[in-house]
Coordinates of C-alpha atoms and ligand atoms in Angstrom, one line a residue:
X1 CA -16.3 94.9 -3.2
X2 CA -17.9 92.5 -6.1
X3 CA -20.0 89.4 -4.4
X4 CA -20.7 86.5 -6.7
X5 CA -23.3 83.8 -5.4
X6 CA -22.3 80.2 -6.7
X7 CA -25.4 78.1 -7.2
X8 CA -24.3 74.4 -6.7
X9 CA -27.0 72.3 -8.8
X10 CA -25.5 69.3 -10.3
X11 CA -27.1 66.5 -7.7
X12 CA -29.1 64.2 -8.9
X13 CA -31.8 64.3 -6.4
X14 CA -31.5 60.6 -5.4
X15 CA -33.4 61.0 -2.1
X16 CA -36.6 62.9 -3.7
X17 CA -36.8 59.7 -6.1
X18 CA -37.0 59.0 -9.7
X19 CA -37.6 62.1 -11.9
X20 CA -35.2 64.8 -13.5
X21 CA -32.0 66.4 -11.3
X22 CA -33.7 67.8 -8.4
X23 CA -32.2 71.8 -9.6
X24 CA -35.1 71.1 -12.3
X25 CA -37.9 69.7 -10.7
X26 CA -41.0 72.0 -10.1
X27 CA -41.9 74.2 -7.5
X28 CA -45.1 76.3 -8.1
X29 CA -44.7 76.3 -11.8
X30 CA -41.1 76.9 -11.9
X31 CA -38.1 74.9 -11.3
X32 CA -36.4 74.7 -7.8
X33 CA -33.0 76.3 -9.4
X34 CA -35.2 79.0 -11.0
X35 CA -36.1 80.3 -7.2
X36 CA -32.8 79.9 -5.6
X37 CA -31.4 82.0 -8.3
X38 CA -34.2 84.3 -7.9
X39 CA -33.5 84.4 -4.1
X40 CA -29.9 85.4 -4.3
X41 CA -30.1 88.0 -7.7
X42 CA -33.0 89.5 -5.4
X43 CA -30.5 90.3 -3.0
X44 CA -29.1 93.8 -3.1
X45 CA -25.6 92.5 -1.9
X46 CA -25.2 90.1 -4.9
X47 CA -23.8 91.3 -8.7
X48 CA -23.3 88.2 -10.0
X49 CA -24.7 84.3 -10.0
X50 CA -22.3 81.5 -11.4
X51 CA -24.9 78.5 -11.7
X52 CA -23.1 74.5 -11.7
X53 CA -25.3 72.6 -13.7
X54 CA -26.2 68.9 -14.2
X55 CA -23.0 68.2 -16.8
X56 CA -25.3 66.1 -19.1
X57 CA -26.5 69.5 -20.5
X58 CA -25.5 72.9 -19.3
X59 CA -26.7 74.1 -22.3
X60 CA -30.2 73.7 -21.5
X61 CA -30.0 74.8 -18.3
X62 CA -28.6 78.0 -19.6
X63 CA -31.4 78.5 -22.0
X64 CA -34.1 77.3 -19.3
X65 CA -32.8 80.5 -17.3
X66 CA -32.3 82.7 -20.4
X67 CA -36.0 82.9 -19.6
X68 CA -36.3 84.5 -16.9
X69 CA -35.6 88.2 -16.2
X70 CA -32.5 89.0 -13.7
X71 CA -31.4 91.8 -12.0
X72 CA -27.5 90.8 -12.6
X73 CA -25.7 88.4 -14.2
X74 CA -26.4 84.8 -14.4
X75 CA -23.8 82.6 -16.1
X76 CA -24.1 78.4 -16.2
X77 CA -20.8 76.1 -15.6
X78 CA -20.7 72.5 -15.7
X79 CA -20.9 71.0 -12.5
X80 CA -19.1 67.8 -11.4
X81 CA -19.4 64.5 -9.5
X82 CA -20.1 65.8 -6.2
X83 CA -21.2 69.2 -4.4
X84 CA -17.0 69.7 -3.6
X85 CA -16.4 69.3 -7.5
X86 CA -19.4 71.4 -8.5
X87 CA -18.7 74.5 -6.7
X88 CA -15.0 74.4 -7.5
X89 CA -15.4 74.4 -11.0
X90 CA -17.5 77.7 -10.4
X91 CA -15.3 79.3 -8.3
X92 CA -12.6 78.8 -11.1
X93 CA -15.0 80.4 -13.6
X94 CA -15.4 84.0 -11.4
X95 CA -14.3 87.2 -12.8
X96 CA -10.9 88.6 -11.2
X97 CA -12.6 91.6 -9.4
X98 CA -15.1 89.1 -7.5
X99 CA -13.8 89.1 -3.9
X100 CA -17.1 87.9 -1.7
X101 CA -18.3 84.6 -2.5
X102 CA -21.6 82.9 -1.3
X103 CA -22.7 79.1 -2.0
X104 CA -26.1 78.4 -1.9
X105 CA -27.6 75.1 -2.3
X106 CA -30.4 75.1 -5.6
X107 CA -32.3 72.6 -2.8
X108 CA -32.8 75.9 -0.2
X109 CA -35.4 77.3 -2.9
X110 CA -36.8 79.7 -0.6
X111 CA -34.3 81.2 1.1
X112 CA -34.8 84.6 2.1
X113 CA -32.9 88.0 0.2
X114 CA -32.5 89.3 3.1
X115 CA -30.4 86.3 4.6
X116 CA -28.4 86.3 1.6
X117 CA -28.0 90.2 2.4
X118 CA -27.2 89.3 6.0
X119 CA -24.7 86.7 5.5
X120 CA -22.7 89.3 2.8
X121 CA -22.6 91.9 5.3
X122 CA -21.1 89.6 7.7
X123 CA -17.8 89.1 5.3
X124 CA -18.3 92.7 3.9
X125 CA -17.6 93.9 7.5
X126 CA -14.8 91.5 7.5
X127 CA -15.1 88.2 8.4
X128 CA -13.3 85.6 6.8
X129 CA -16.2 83.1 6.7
X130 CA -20.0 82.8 7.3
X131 CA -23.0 80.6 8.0
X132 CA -26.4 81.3 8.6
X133 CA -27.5 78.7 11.5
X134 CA -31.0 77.1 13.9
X135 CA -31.1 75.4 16.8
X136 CA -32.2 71.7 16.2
X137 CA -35.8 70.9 17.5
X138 CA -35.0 67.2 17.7
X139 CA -32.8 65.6 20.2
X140 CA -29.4 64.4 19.0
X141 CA -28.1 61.0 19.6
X142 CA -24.7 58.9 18.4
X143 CA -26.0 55.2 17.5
X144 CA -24.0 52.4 16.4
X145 CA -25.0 49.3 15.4
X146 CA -28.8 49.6 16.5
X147 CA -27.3 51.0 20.2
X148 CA -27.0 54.5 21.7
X149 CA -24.3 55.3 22.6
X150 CA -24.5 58.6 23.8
X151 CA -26.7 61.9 24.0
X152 CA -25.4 64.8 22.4
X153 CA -26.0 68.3 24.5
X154 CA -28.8 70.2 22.3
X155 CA -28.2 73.4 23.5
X156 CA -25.1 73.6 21.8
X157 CA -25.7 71.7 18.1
X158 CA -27.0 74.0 15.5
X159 CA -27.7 72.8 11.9
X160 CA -26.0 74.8 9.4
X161 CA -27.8 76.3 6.0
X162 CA -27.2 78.1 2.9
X163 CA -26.2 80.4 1.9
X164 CA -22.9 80.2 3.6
X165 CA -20.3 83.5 2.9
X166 CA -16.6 83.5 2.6
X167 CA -13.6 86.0 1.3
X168 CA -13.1 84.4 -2.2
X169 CA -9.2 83.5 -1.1
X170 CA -10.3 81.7 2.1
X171 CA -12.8 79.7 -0.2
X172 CA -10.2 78.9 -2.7
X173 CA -8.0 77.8 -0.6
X174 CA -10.1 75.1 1.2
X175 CA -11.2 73.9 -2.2
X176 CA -7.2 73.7 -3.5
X177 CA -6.6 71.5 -0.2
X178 CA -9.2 69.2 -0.5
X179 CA -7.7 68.7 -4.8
X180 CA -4.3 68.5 -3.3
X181 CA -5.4 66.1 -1.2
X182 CA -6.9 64.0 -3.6
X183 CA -4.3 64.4 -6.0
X184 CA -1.8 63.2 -3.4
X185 CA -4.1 59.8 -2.7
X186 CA -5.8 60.4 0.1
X187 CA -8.6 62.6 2.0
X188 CA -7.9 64.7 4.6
X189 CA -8.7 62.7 8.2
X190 CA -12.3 62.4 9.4
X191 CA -15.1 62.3 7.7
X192 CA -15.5 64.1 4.5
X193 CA -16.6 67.6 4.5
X194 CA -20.6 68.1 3.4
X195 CA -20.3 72.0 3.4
X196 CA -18.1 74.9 2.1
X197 CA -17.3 76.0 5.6
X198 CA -16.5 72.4 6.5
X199 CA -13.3 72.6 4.7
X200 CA -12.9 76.1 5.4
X201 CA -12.9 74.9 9.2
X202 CA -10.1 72.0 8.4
X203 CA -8.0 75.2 7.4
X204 CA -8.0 76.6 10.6
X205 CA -10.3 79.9 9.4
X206 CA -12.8 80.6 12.0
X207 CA -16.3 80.7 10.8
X208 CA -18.8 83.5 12.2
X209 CA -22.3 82.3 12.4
X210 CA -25.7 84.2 11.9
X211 CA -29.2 82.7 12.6
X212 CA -30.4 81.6 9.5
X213 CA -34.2 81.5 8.3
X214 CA -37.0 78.3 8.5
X215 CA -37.4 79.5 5.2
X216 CA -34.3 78.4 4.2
X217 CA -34.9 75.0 4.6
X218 CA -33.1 72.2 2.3
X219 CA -35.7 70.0 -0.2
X220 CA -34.3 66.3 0.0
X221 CA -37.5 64.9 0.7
X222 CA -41.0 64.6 -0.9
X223 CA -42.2 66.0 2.4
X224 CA -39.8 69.0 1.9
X225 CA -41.4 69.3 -1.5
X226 CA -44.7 69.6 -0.4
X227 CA -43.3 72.0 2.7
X228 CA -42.5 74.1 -0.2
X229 CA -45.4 74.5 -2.0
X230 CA -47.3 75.3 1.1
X231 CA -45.0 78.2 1.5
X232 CA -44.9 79.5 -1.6
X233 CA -48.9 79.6 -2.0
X234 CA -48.6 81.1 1.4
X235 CA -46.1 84.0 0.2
X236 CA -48.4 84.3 -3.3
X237 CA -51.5 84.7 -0.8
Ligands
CTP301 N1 -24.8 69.2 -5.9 C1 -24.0 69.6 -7.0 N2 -23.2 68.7 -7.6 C2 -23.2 67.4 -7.2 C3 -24.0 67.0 -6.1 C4 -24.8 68.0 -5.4 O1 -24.0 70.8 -7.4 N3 -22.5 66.6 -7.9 C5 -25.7 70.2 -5.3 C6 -27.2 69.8 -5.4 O2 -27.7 70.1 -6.7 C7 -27.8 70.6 -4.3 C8 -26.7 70.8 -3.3 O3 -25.5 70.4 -3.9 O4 -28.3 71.9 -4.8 C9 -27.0 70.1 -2.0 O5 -27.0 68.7 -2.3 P1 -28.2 67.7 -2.0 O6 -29.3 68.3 -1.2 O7 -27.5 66.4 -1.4 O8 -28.7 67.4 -3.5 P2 -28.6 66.1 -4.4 O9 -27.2 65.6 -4.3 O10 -29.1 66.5 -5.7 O11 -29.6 65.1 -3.6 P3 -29.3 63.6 -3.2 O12 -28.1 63.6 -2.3 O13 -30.6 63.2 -2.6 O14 -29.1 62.8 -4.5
MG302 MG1 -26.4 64.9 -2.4

């Protein structure tokens, strides 16, 4: 079995603030893409990283990670107008023999190998789709309108990570639906999907999931950014 990992890194960034796409800004002297690829090519499940870049300049990011030294493959796409877009124009760029697929988010810098190794193993061993998962420290609530409306049950929410793990036919399926489905005019019902599995789930594929890492954690934030350092000087110490 060949497993590609699909680096979506095309956002802007918006909610970190002004500055260049968030894939480029720094973390400890390198940018955030440059340690998410590092965290999957690390991983001794993963032979090849597909990278979606900001589609002002691929180019660049291609030299940017010309570099760096890899242990496999790292090839750069031009990502699109959202995550959805991004990943799908990756996925159309694998190699035939590529048959496990991971998406992980450029924001999860830190992830660990290992739950990149873990999440692999979980398709390798046959399931059709994976994600790694925590329980939520916060309580839950539905609000409309400045009112509550209700309290959601903690015990069973989890908040869902990267890198998530499908069979590369399951994964390209969800992502011809949701095109279908815009070609045809309209979204599927329901709110739109913010993850791979997502639309895997609107496909009726069930979706195993592993516990994922607090080192996986997502930079949207400044806070996150700083989170980040303080980890990585941590892991350097
Ligand atoms: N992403 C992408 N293509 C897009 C939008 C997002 O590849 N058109 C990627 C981002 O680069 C990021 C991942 O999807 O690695 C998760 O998205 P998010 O954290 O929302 O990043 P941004 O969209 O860049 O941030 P923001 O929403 O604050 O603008
Ligand atoms: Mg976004």
């Amino acid at each position: 079995m060949r497993t590609a990992a699909i680096i979506p890194a095309a956002g802007r960034g918006e909610r970190l603030g002004p500055g260049l796409p968030k894939a480029l800004r720094e973390l400890g002297g390198a940018p955030l893409l440059v340690h998410a690829v590092r965290a999957v090519d690390r991983a001794r499940s993963v032979d090849l990283v597909v990278v979606a870049a900001p589609p002002e300049d691929p180019a660049a990011v291609e030299r940017l990670l010309n570099d760096y030294e890899w242990v496999g493959e790292v090839l750069v796409v031009a990502g699109g107008l959202d995550r959805q877009q991004s990943v799908a124009r990756a996925l159309a760029s694998l190699p035939e023999d590529v048959d496990v697929v991971l998406v992980h988010d450029a924001a999860r810098p830190l992830a660990p190998p290992e739950l990149v190794d873990a999440v692999a193993a979980t398709i390798r061993r046959g399931a059709a789709a994976c994600v790694p998962v925590v329980p939520l420290a916060d309580t839950v609530k539905v609000v409309a309108d400045d009112q509550v409306v209700r309290t959601l049950d903690r015990s069973s929410l989890r908040a869902v990570q990267t890198p998530q793990g499908f069979r590369r036919a399951v994964l390209a399926a969800a992502h011809a639906a949701v095109e279908q489905a815009l070609a045809d005019g309209g979204l599927p019902e329901g709110p739109a999907a913010t993850d791979d599995a997502g639309m895997v789930e609107r496909q009726g594929v069930p979706v195993v999931a592993v516990p994922g890492s607090e080192e996986a954690f997502k930079v949207t934030r400044p806070l996150d950014l700083l989170t980040a350092e303080a980890l990585l000087t941590r892991r350097r110490a």
